[in-house]
Coordinates of C-alpha atoms in Angstrom, one line a residue:
M855 CA 0.2 0.0 -0.5
H856 CA 1.0 3.2 -1.1
A857 CA 2.4 5.5 2.0
A858 CA 0.4 8.7 1.9
R859 CA -2.2 6.0 1.7
V860 CA -1.3 4.5 5.3
K861 CA -0.6 7.8 7.1
F862 CA -4.4 8.6 5.4
L863 CA -5.7 5.6 6.1
A864 CA -4.5 5.0 9.7
P865 CA -7.0 7.2 12.2
M866 CA -9.4 4.8 10.4
I867 CA -7.5 1.7 11.0
A868 CA -6.7 2.3 14.4
A869 CA -10.4 3.0 15.6
L870 CA -11.5 -0.6 14.0
G871 CA -8.4 -2.6 15.0
I872 CA -7.1 -3.8 11.8
I873 CA -4.1 -5.6 12.1
V874 CA -1.7 -5.5 9.4
S875 CA 1.4 -7.2 9.9
N876 CA 4.5 -4.7 10.5
T877 CA 7.5 -7.0 9.3
A878 CA 8.4 -4.9 6.3
I879 CA 10.8 -1.7 6.8
A880 CA 10.4 0.8 5.4
A881 CA 12.3 3.7 4.5
E882 CA 12.9 7.1 6.2
A883 CA 14.8 9.8 7.2
P884 CA 15.8 8.9 10.7
Q885 CA 15.9 12.5 13.2
T886 CA 18.8 12.5 15.4
P887 CA 18.1 12.4 19.2
E888 CA 17.8 15.6 21.6
V889 CA 19.9 15.4 24.8
V890 CA 17.2 16.7 27.5
A891 CA 19.6 15.9 30.5
T892 CA 22.6 13.9 31.7
I893 CA 21.8 11.7 34.2
P894 CA 24.8 11.4 36.5
S895 CA 25.8 7.5 36.5
P896 CA 26.7 5.0 34.0
A897 CA 24.4 2.3 35.0
F898 CA 21.0 0.4 33.4
N899 CA 18.6 2.7 33.4
E900 CA 14.8 0.7 33.0
N901 CA 11.9 3.0 33.2
L902 CA 10.3 6.4 32.9
S903 CA 7.6 8.2 33.7
E904 CA 6.6 12.3 32.9
D905 CA 4.2 13.9 35.8
A906 CA 1.1 16.3 35.2
D907 CA 4.0 19.2 34.7
G908 CA 6.5 17.9 32.8
T909 CA 8.6 16.7 35.3
I910 CA 9.9 12.8 34.2
Y911 CA 11.2 10.5 36.7
V912 CA 13.4 7.7 35.3
T913 CA 14.2 4.5 37.4
G914 CA 18.7 3.3 37.6
M915 CA 17.0 0.2 37.8
L916 CA 20.7 -1.8 40.2
E917 CA 21.4 0.9 41.5
S918 CA 18.1 1.3 43.2
N919 CA 18.0 4.9 41.9
L920 CA 15.2 7.4 41.0
W921 CA 16.2 10.2 38.8
K922 CA 13.7 13.3 39.1
I923 CA 14.8 15.4 35.8
G924 CA 12.7 18.6 35.9
T925 CA 11.6 20.8 32.4
D926 CA 14.7 22.6 32.5
G927 CA 16.7 19.7 32.7
K928 CA 18.0 19.7 36.2
V929 CA 18.3 16.1 37.5
V930 CA 18.1 15.6 41.5
K931 CA 18.2 12.1 42.5
L932 CA 14.6 12.0 44.7
A933 CA 15.7 8.7 46.3
H934 CA 18.2 6.3 46.9
V935 CA 16.2 3.2 48.4
D936 CA 19.2 1.2 49.7
S937 CA 17.4 -1.4 51.4
Y938 CA 15.8 -2.7 47.9
A939 CA 17.9 -4.8 45.3
A940 CA 16.5 -3.2 42.2
L941 CA 13.9 -1.0 41.1
L942 CA 12.1 -1.5 37.6
G943 CA 8.4 0.5 36.0
V944 CA 7.6 4.4 37.6
A945 CA 4.3 5.5 37.3
A946 CA 3.8 9.2 38.1
V947 CA 0.4 9.5 40.2
E948 CA -0.9 12.5 41.7
E949 CA -0.4 10.9 45.0
G950 CA 3.4 10.3 44.5
I951 CA 5.6 8.3 42.5
V952 CA 5.3 4.5 42.2
V953 CA 7.7 2.1 41.9
G954 CA 8.7 -1.7 41.1
A955 CA 11.0 -2.7 43.7
F956 CA 12.7 -5.6 44.8
R957 CA 14.1 -7.2 48.1
R958 CA 16.8 -9.1 46.9
D959 CA 18.8 -9.2 44.1
F960 CA 17.4 -11.3 40.8
R961 CA 20.8 -11.7 39.1
T962 CA 22.1 -15.7 39.7
P963 CA 24.9 -17.3 37.7
N964 CA 22.5 -19.4 35.1
G965 CA 20.0 -15.5 35.1
Y966 CA 17.4 -14.2 36.3
D967 CA 15.2 -16.0 39.9
F968 CA 12.6 -14.2 41.3
S969 CA 11.6 -16.8 43.5
D970 CA 11.8 -14.8 46.3
A971 CA 13.2 -11.7 45.1
G972 CA 10.6 -10.0 47.2
P973 CA 8.9 -8.2 45.1
E974 CA 6.9 -4.4 46.7
I975 CA 5.4 -1.7 45.2
L976 CA 6.3 1.5 46.6
L977 CA 4.8 5.2 46.9
L978 CA 7.1 7.4 47.2
D979 CA 6.7 10.8 48.0
K980 CA 7.4 13.4 44.9
T981 CA 10.0 16.4 47.3
T982 CA 11.5 14.0 49.6
G983 CA 11.2 10.6 47.7
E984 CA 10.7 9.3 51.1
I985 CA 8.7 5.7 51.3
M986 CA 5.1 6.9 52.0
A987 CA 3.7 3.1 51.7
A988 CA 4.9 -0.6 50.6
V989 CA 2.8 -2.9 49.4
P990 CA 4.2 -6.8 48.8
G991 CA 3.4 -8.4 46.0
Q992 CA 3.9 -12.3 46.0
N993 CA 7.6 -14.4 45.4
G994 CA 7.6 -15.2 41.7
Q995 CA 5.9 -12.1 40.3
L996 CA 7.9 -9.9 38.1
F997 CA 6.9 -6.1 38.6
N998 CA 8.1 -5.2 35.2
G999 CA 6.6 -2.1 33.5
M1000 CA 4.5 -0.1 34.9
V1001 CA 2.1 2.9 34.2
A1002 CA -0.3 5.8 35.4
D1003 CA -3.7 5.0 33.5
G1004 CA -5.4 8.6 33.8
R1005 CA -7.3 7.6 35.9
G1006 CA -5.5 7.7 39.4
N1007 CA -4.2 4.6 39.6
A1008 CA -1.0 3.0 38.1
L1009 CA -1.4 -0.7 36.0
V1010 CA 1.4 -2.7 36.5
V1011 CA 2.9 -5.7 34.4
D1012 CA 3.7 -8.7 36.4
S1013 CA 5.7 -10.6 33.2
L1014 CA 6.3 -13.8 34.6
S1015 CA 2.1 -14.7 35.2
A1016 CA 0.4 -12.9 31.9
S1017 CA -1.5 -10.5 34.2
I1018 CA -1.5 -6.7 34.9
W1019 CA -2.5 -5.6 38.5
Q1020 CA -4.0 -2.1 40.1
F1021 CA -2.4 -0.1 42.3
D1022 CA -4.4 2.3 43.9
P1023 CA -2.0 5.4 45.7
K1024 CA -5.2 6.5 48.1
A1025 CA -6.2 3.3 49.7
R1026 CA -3.0 1.9 48.8
T1027 CA -4.0 -1.8 47.2
L1028 CA -3.1 -4.0 44.5
S1029 CA -5.7 -6.2 42.9
L1030 CA -5.8 -8.0 39.8
W1031 CA -6.9 -6.3 37.0
L1032 CA -6.2 -8.2 33.7
R1033 CA -5.2 -11.9 33.0
D1034 CA -5.6 -13.4 29.6
D1035 CA -3.1 -16.3 27.8
E1036 CA -2.4 -14.1 24.7
L1037 CA 0.4 -12.9 27.6
V1038 CA 1.4 -16.2 28.2
S1039 CA 5.1 -17.0 27.7
S1040 CA 5.3 -20.8 25.5
K1041 CA 8.6 -21.2 27.8
P1042 CA 7.8 -21.9 31.6
S1043 CA 9.4 -19.2 34.2
A1044 CA 10.2 -16.8 30.8
R1045 CA 9.3 -13.4 30.4
S1046 CA 6.2 -12.7 27.8
A1047 CA 4.2 -9.5 29.1
N1048 CA 6.0 -6.6 29.7
G1049 CA 5.6 -2.9 28.6
V1050 CA 2.4 -1.3 29.2
K1051 CA 1.1 2.3 28.2
V1052 CA -2.6 4.0 28.1
A1053 CA -3.7 6.0 25.2
G1054 CA -7.3 7.5 25.3
D1055 CA -9.4 4.8 26.4
H1056 CA -7.0 1.9 25.6
V1057 CA -4.9 -0.1 27.6
Y1058 CA -1.4 -0.9 25.2
I1059 CA 0.8 -4.4 26.6
A1060 CA 3.4 -5.8 24.3
N1061 CA 4.0 -9.8 24.5
S1062 CA 8.1 -9.9 23.4
E1063 CA 7.8 -13.6 22.7
K1064 CA 5.7 -12.9 20.4
R1065 CA 6.8 -9.7 19.2
S1066 CA 2.8 -8.1 19.3
I1067 CA 1.1 -5.5 21.2
Y1068 CA -2.1 -6.3 22.5
R1069 CA -5.3 -4.2 23.6
I1070 CA -8.2 -3.4 25.7
G1071 CA -10.5 -0.8 26.6
I1072 CA -10.6 1.3 29.7
D1073 CA -13.6 2.8 31.7
S1074 CA -13.4 5.3 32.9
D1075 CA -12.7 4.7 37.0
G1076 CA -10.3 2.7 35.8
K1077 CA -12.4 -0.9 35.0
P1078 CA -11.1 -3.3 32.4
Q1079 CA -13.5 -2.7 28.9
G1080 CA -13.9 -5.6 26.5
P1081 CA -12.0 -8.4 25.3
L1082 CA -8.5 -8.0 24.7
T1083 CA -7.3 -8.2 21.2
L1084 CA -3.9 -8.1 19.1
F1085 CA -3.3 -4.5 17.7
A1086 CA 0.6 -4.9 15.9
K1087 CA 2.2 -8.1 15.2
D1088 CA 5.5 -9.1 13.3
L1089 CA 7.1 -6.3 15.3
P1090 CA 11.0 -5.7 14.4
H1091 CA 11.1 -6.3 18.8
V1092 CA 9.3 -5.4 21.6
D1093 CA 9.9 -5.0 24.7
D1094 CA 9.0 -2.2 26.4
F1095 CA 7.5 0.7 24.1
A1096 CA 5.4 4.4 23.7
V1097 CA 2.3 4.8 22.1
A1098 CA 1.1 8.0 20.9
A1099 CA -2.7 9.4 20.5
D1100 CA -3.4 7.8 17.3
G1101 CA -1.8 4.9 18.2
T1102 CA 1.3 4.9 17.1
I1103 CA 3.7 2.5 18.5
F1104 CA 7.7 3.8 19.2
L1105 CA 10.3 0.7 19.9
P1106 CA 13.0 2.4 21.8
P1107 CA 16.7 1.3 19.8
S1108 CA 17.7 -2.2 21.4
G1109 CA 21.1 -2.8 20.7
Q1110 CA 23.6 -2.3 23.9
D1111 CA 26.6 -1.9 22.1
N1112 CA 26.4 0.7 19.4
V1113 CA 23.3 3.2 18.4
S1114 CA 20.1 1.6 17.0
P1115 CA 17.2 2.5 15.6
L1116 CA 14.3 3.8 17.2
F1117 CA 11.2 2.3 14.6
R1118 CA 7.8 3.5 14.6
V1119 CA 5.2 2.0 13.8
P1120 CA 1.6 3.4 12.7
P1121 CA -2.0 2.1 13.0
G1122 CA -1.7 -0.9 10.6
G1123 CA 1.4 0.9 8.8
A1124 CA 5.2 -0.5 8.1
A1125 CA 7.9 -0.2 11.2
S1126 CA 10.4 2.5 9.5
T1127 CA 13.5 3.9 11.1
H1128 CA 12.1 7.1 12.7
A1129 CA 15.6 7.8 14.6
V1130 CA 18.8 6.5 15.5
G1131 CA 20.4 6.8 19.0
P1132 CA 22.0 4.9 21.7
S1133 CA 20.1 2.0 23.5
G1134 CA 17.0 1.9 25.8
A1135 CA 14.9 0.2 27.4
S1136 CA 11.7 1.9 27.5
A1137 CA 9.7 5.1 26.1
I1138 CA 7.3 7.1 26.2
V1139 CA 5.5 9.7 24.4
S1140 CA 5.1 12.9 25.8
H1141 CA 1.7 14.5 27.7
D1142 CA 1.1 16.9 24.8
D1143 CA 1.8 14.0 21.8
Q1144 CA 4.9 15.5 20.5
W1145 CA 7.3 13.7 21.6
V1146 CA 9.5 10.0 22.3
Y1147 CA 11.4 10.1 25.4
W1148 CA 13.5 7.4 26.3
A1149 CA 16.7 7.2 28.9
S1150 CA 19.6 5.7 27.5
N1151 CA 21.7 3.1 28.9
N1152 CA 24.9 1.2 29.2
G1153 CA 24.1 -2.3 29.5
M1154 CA 23.4 -4.4 32.6
T1155 CA 27.2 -4.6 33.6
P1156 CA 28.2 -1.2 32.6
K1157 CA 30.7 -1.0 29.6
T1158 CA 32.1 2.6 30.5
T1159 CA 32.1 5.2 32.7
D1160 CA 30.2 7.8 30.7
P1161 CA 26.7 9.1 32.3
Q1162 CA 23.4 8.4 30.3
K1163 CA 21.3 10.4 28.9
L1164 CA 17.6 11.8 28.3
L1165 CA 16.6 11.6 24.8
R1166 CA 13.9 12.6 22.5
V1167 CA 12.6 12.7 19.0
P1168 CA 9.6 14.5 17.7
T1169 CA 7.0 12.1 16.8
R1170 CA 5.8 13.8 13.8

């Protein structure tokens, strides 16, 4: 299909939920990322979230740091939670900053083992970084992708049980939001469900093993609405991702040794190289729908002592 016609039909395709294979990589002049801020650490950055005022929060995974980046590019270490071995997901909500944390290191000589990692959901104060609440999960859970649902709660992916959990920061409770076989891995103890994003009245969930993204409705009360359906398949790769208001998907660069493509996938269209830059584990689209942000990382074991960056490119 001609590129111009795909662009014209994209909003209609997104609304109807029509699935088109995204294997083909269309040619496009890649954009150059803008450095928004320098994060004073060489360590692995996992996840990021934008607050209502434009502040961006980034989790330094294995350092157990939470970085706070203002709209002026100023970087502050909001929290270092040394009683936890790792921080993964993050979501900025009105009551504070929600973070997925692990009491014990899940890395082993043979890979990852979450059977006794002590998963918890933390609520941190936006000003002091102090822990206001800690809600334990169950051993064996992998609290991974996380997103504010735009209705006052945070949604959290458990990558090992093909489920999404809802954290209510007012009640400080954690409850099952969705479990679906489409998010299950074909291999025991393997990660499948991964990134999660909200755009409008839909929740988007990645299945990394299937290289696919699924979508389900969310009502005004934050409850799931309708069935989980396949939204995009045969993606170049998918871990965490970003999604624009019209359903366009952005896949952050995935190579950890060199710069690599950030892919843009319009609804029903082919993946194209939207930008080329340093790898990142996660990405977000800004609240104004104008920018794709990601934090660079340097591998689980940093290969250099270079500080990492918060980067962005226009969505269009």
